[in-house]
Amino acid sequence: MAQQVRSSWKRFAAGGIALAVAAAPMPGWAQTQPDAPAPAQAPSTPSQSRPSAPGAMLPAPAPPSTSFNPPPSPPANMTPAGPASIADLSEGLLDAVVNISTSQSVKSSGNGPQPPQIQEGSPFQEFFDDFFDGEGGQRGNRKVSSLGSGFVIDPAGYVVTNNHVIEGADDIEVVFANGSKLKATLIGTDTKTDLSVLKVEPKAPLKAVPFGNSHRMRIGDWVMAIGNPFGLGGSVTLGIISARGRNINAGPYDNFIQTDAAINKGNSGGPLFNMRGEVIGINTAIISPSGGSIGIGFAVPTEIAENVVRQLIEFGETRRGWLGVRIQPVTDEVSESLGLDRAKGALVSGIINDGPIKNGEIKAGDVIVSFDGEPINEMRDLPRIVAESPVGKEVDVVILRDGKQQTVKVTPGRLEDSVQSADAEGEDPQADDAPETDDGSDQGAEQSKEPVKAYGMTIAVLDEERRKSFDIAESVEGVVVTEVAAGSLAADKGVKPGEVIVEVAQDFVEQPSDVTSRMDALKAEGRRNAHIMIADKAGNLRFVAIPLD
């Protein structure tokens, strides 16, 4: 019996061992030998295997490998995936891009607790100076440093950067890609475009980069920025032009290039390159709630910057053209009231006394649609185009007057620093062609002098009593608005009591009835809006379009 039991146990154990041996090599096969079988490995001891009964589960396979097997290298003649490298392009430009380091002295009273008053020369003075914020609580001047970017435009040492990078600096230092440093002097600066030109004195000619034509750049073109973001000099970023002609209300000549190439603090003043290595913009501003790049950066285009830089080098200042007109936008309502096919151009609301317009070439109410061959699509185009025009050179100006297009010749003057930008020139602009009343003329029937109500306005004769009551300047002529009904058409257009209606559809008005009769005539002609010139108490003019429906 015992022998029989031992024989059964031997057969049972042998079967279990054979089954374990057969199952053990399977995981190794799947991991290491996909094309050829591997020899089986038996368990090291009998305890590592269990007797298998019919229906028992097989051992679980080992987990898959986590090692990375790289794909084979592509053939040498195959085009690599992804955009082409800009390594060669950036390598040739890095030496021309510099870091701008500035320092200035500022007064400070210290941020920490103030020291007690102690006698000068006391042995405790040094202790208190060290403990209370240092240097006597920093009650004197202290140095503040800042970093920015710039680029060399002339091997002789001219460097372009932003005005806000060097503004107020006592010392300016230019740091080159090889680590060398040179002291810089300020040649000139222009706050309206936020540009400055510096000069260093190198021992050998410097690597310089050329200006390109930003006007040819299109939305979607690749661009590359190089600069000193957060003090990390020589940083290269790549992106595209996201938009053109952006107005971010930074100045009177806004026409920024928008890019998604990463621009951060410290990139200011650095170049924005096209893919030919030409500077097509100067990185100036970003939109960022966090202070870091979110892909919305702005650069001054070279179509503006190049002329400014040239003037700063040549004269140490800018010499811009000036037309001497006061302008406002052409809205859809104004364009319809003037009979235009669409809203375009700049509406002249006044002429500056003693300005370039002396002989009535341009009058209040004209719409300027072209200046020296450049189209004026919207109001803000005019100040920029006029500013870039040569001073003293006669140019052709295309205007719309009385619904007809005509060309006049004007000679721009020079925009002095004391003169405001062309969309708000002068403090008290007056129209040189404003007609004067003839006290000896027939004023018409007495009924025409009575106040009238139209489109929510109460309109009356501008006599001496009302002129004094509303404090209206003597130079202002027309009819005065004495009341404006709340919620009326006139109120919606911003008309206020005390303002004076000078013209309706470019016809001067002297009596209240002139306003209603002229507006009724426009309505009969099928006009939807009446084009009205209004003067404030000081005589500043503007145009409004009053709906006639």
GROMACS .gro file of N, CA and C in nm, residues 452-459 481-497 499 501 515 519 529-530 532 534 542-549:
model
  123
  452VAL      N    1  -3.753  12.709  -3.216
  452VAL     CA    2  -3.821  12.596  -3.277
  452VAL      C    3  -3.776  12.469  -3.208
  453LYS      N    4  -3.861  12.367  -3.222
  453LYS     CA    5  -3.827  12.235  -3.166
  453LYS      C    6  -3.816  12.135  -3.279
  454ALA      N    7  -3.706  12.061  -3.278
  454ALA     CA    8  -3.685  11.960  -3.383
  454ALA      C    9  -3.592  11.852  -3.330
  455TYR      N   10  -3.636  11.726  -3.346
  455TYR     CA   11  -3.555  11.609  -3.314
  455TYR      C   12  -3.503  11.612  -3.169
  456GLY      N   13  -3.588  11.663  -3.081
  456GLY     CA   14  -3.554  11.666  -2.940
  456GLY      C   15  -3.478  11.790  -2.896
  457MET      N   16  -3.449  11.882  -2.988
  457MET     CA   17  -3.376  12.004  -2.956
  457MET      C   18  -3.469  12.124  -2.958
  458THR      N   19  -3.443  12.216  -2.865
  458THR     CA   20  -3.504  12.347  -2.873
  458THR      C   21  -3.396  12.444  -2.920
  459ILE      N   22  -3.420  12.508  -3.037
  459ILE     CA   23  -3.318  12.587  -3.103
  459ILE      C   24  -3.362  12.733  -3.104
  481VAL      N   25  -2.856  12.577  -2.911
  481VAL     CA   26  -2.945  12.474  -2.859
  481VAL      C   27  -2.969  12.506  -2.711
  482THR      N   28  -3.092  12.539  -2.677
  482THR     CA   29  -3.123  12.578  -2.539
  482THR      C   30  -3.169  12.460  -2.453
  483GLU      N   31  -3.231  12.360  -2.515
  483GLU     CA   32  -3.278  12.243  -2.441
  483GLU      C   33  -3.263  12.119  -2.528
  484VAL      N   34  -3.239  12.005  -2.461
  484VAL     CA   35  -3.233  11.876  -2.530
  484VAL      C   36  -3.316  11.777  -2.449
  485ALA      N   37  -3.417  11.720  -2.511
  485ALA     CA   38  -3.504  11.626  -2.442
  485ALA      C   39  -3.431  11.494  -2.416
  486ALA      N   40  -3.450  11.444  -2.295
  486ALA     CA   41  -3.386  11.317  -2.259
  486ALA      C   42  -3.439  11.204  -2.346
  487GLY      N   43  -3.349  11.121  -2.397
  487GLY     CA   44  -3.387  11.008  -2.479
  487GLY      C   45  -3.418  11.043  -2.623
  488SER      N   46  -3.401  11.167  -2.660
  488SER     CA   47  -3.430  11.208  -2.797
  488SER      C   48  -3.316  11.171  -2.891
  489LEU      N   49  -3.340  11.190  -3.021
  489LEU     CA   50  -3.238  11.159  -3.120
  489LEU      C   51  -3.114  11.247  -3.099
  490ALA      N   52  -3.137  11.375  -3.068
  490ALA     CA   53  -3.025  11.466  -3.046
  490ALA      C   54  -2.946  11.425  -2.921
  491ALA      N   55  -3.017  11.386  -2.816
  491ALA     CA   56  -2.948  11.344  -2.693
  491ALA      C   57  -2.864  11.220  -2.717
  492ASP      N   58  -2.916  11.128  -2.797
  492ASP     CA   59  -2.841  11.007  -2.827
  492ASP      C   60  -2.710  11.039  -2.901
  493LYS      N   61  -2.707  11.148  -2.976
  493LYS     CA   62  -2.587  11.187  -3.050
  493LYS      C   63  -2.496  11.280  -2.969
  494GLY      N   64  -2.530  11.304  -2.843
  494GLY     CA   65  -2.443  11.381  -2.756
  494GLY      C   66  -2.459  11.531  -2.765
  495VAL      N   67  -2.567  11.580  -2.826
  495VAL     CA   68  -2.592  11.723  -2.833
  495VAL      C   69  -2.634  11.772  -2.694
  496LYS      N   70  -2.579  11.887  -2.651
  496LYS     CA   71  -2.605  11.939  -2.518
  496LYS      C   72  -2.653  12.084  -2.525
  497PRO      N   73  -2.727  12.127  -2.425
  497PRO     CA   74  -2.766  12.269  -2.419
  497PRO      C   75  -2.642  12.358  -2.411
  499GLU      N   76  -2.464  12.433  -2.678
  499GLU     CA   77  -2.388  12.413  -2.801
  499GLU      C   78  -2.457  12.486  -2.916
  501ILE      N   79  -2.536  12.522  -3.329
  501ILE     CA   80  -2.542  12.462  -3.462
  501ILE      C   81  -2.490  12.565  -3.562
  515VAL      N   82  -3.261  12.567  -3.967
  515VAL     CA   83  -3.228  12.428  -3.933
  515VAL      C   84  -3.340  12.336  -3.976
  519MET      N   85  -3.329  12.057  -4.285
  519MET     CA   86  -3.346  11.915  -4.253
  519MET      C   87  -3.467  11.857  -4.323
  529ASN      N   88  -3.002  11.079  -4.286
  529ASN     CA   89  -2.936  11.149  -4.177
  529ASN      C   90  -2.904  11.292  -4.221
  530ALA      N   91  -2.904  11.383  -4.125
  530ALA     CA   92  -2.865  11.522  -4.152
  530ALA      C   93  -2.727  11.546  -4.093
  532ILE      N   94  -2.465  11.771  -3.945
  532ILE     CA   95  -2.471  11.898  -3.873
  532ILE      C   96  -2.335  11.929  -3.810
  534ILE      N   97  -2.145  12.129  -3.526
  534ILE     CA   98  -2.178  12.184  -3.395
  534ILE      C   99  -2.051  12.239  -3.331
  542ARG      N  100  -1.730  11.998  -3.417
  542ARG     CA  101  -1.743  11.856  -3.445
  542ARG      C  102  -1.866  11.837  -3.531
  543PHE      N  103  -1.877  11.719  -3.590
  543PHE     CA  104  -1.992  11.688  -3.675
  543PHE      C  105  -2.072  11.575  -3.612
  544VAL      N  106  -2.204  11.583  -3.624
  544VAL     CA  107  -2.291  11.475  -3.582
  544VAL      C  108  -2.390  11.449  -3.695
  545ALA      N  109  -2.439  11.327  -3.698
  545ALA     CA  110  -2.540  11.289  -3.798
  545ALA      C  111  -2.670  11.261  -3.724
  546ILE      N  112  -2.768  11.346  -3.743
  546ILE     CA  113  -2.898  11.330  -3.678
  546ILE      C  114  -2.991  11.251  -3.770
  547PRO      N  115  -3.041  11.136  -3.725
  547PRO     CA  116  -3.133  11.058  -3.809
  547PRO      C  117  -3.260  11.138  -3.840
  548LEU      N  118  -3.306  11.129  -3.965
  548LEU     CA  119  -3.423  11.203  -4.009
  548LEU      C  120  -3.550  11.120  -4.006
  549ASP      N  121  -3.537  10.991  -3.974
  549ASP     CA  122  -3.655  10.904  -3.973
  549ASP      C  123  -3.745  10.937  -3.856
   0.00000   0.00000   0.00000
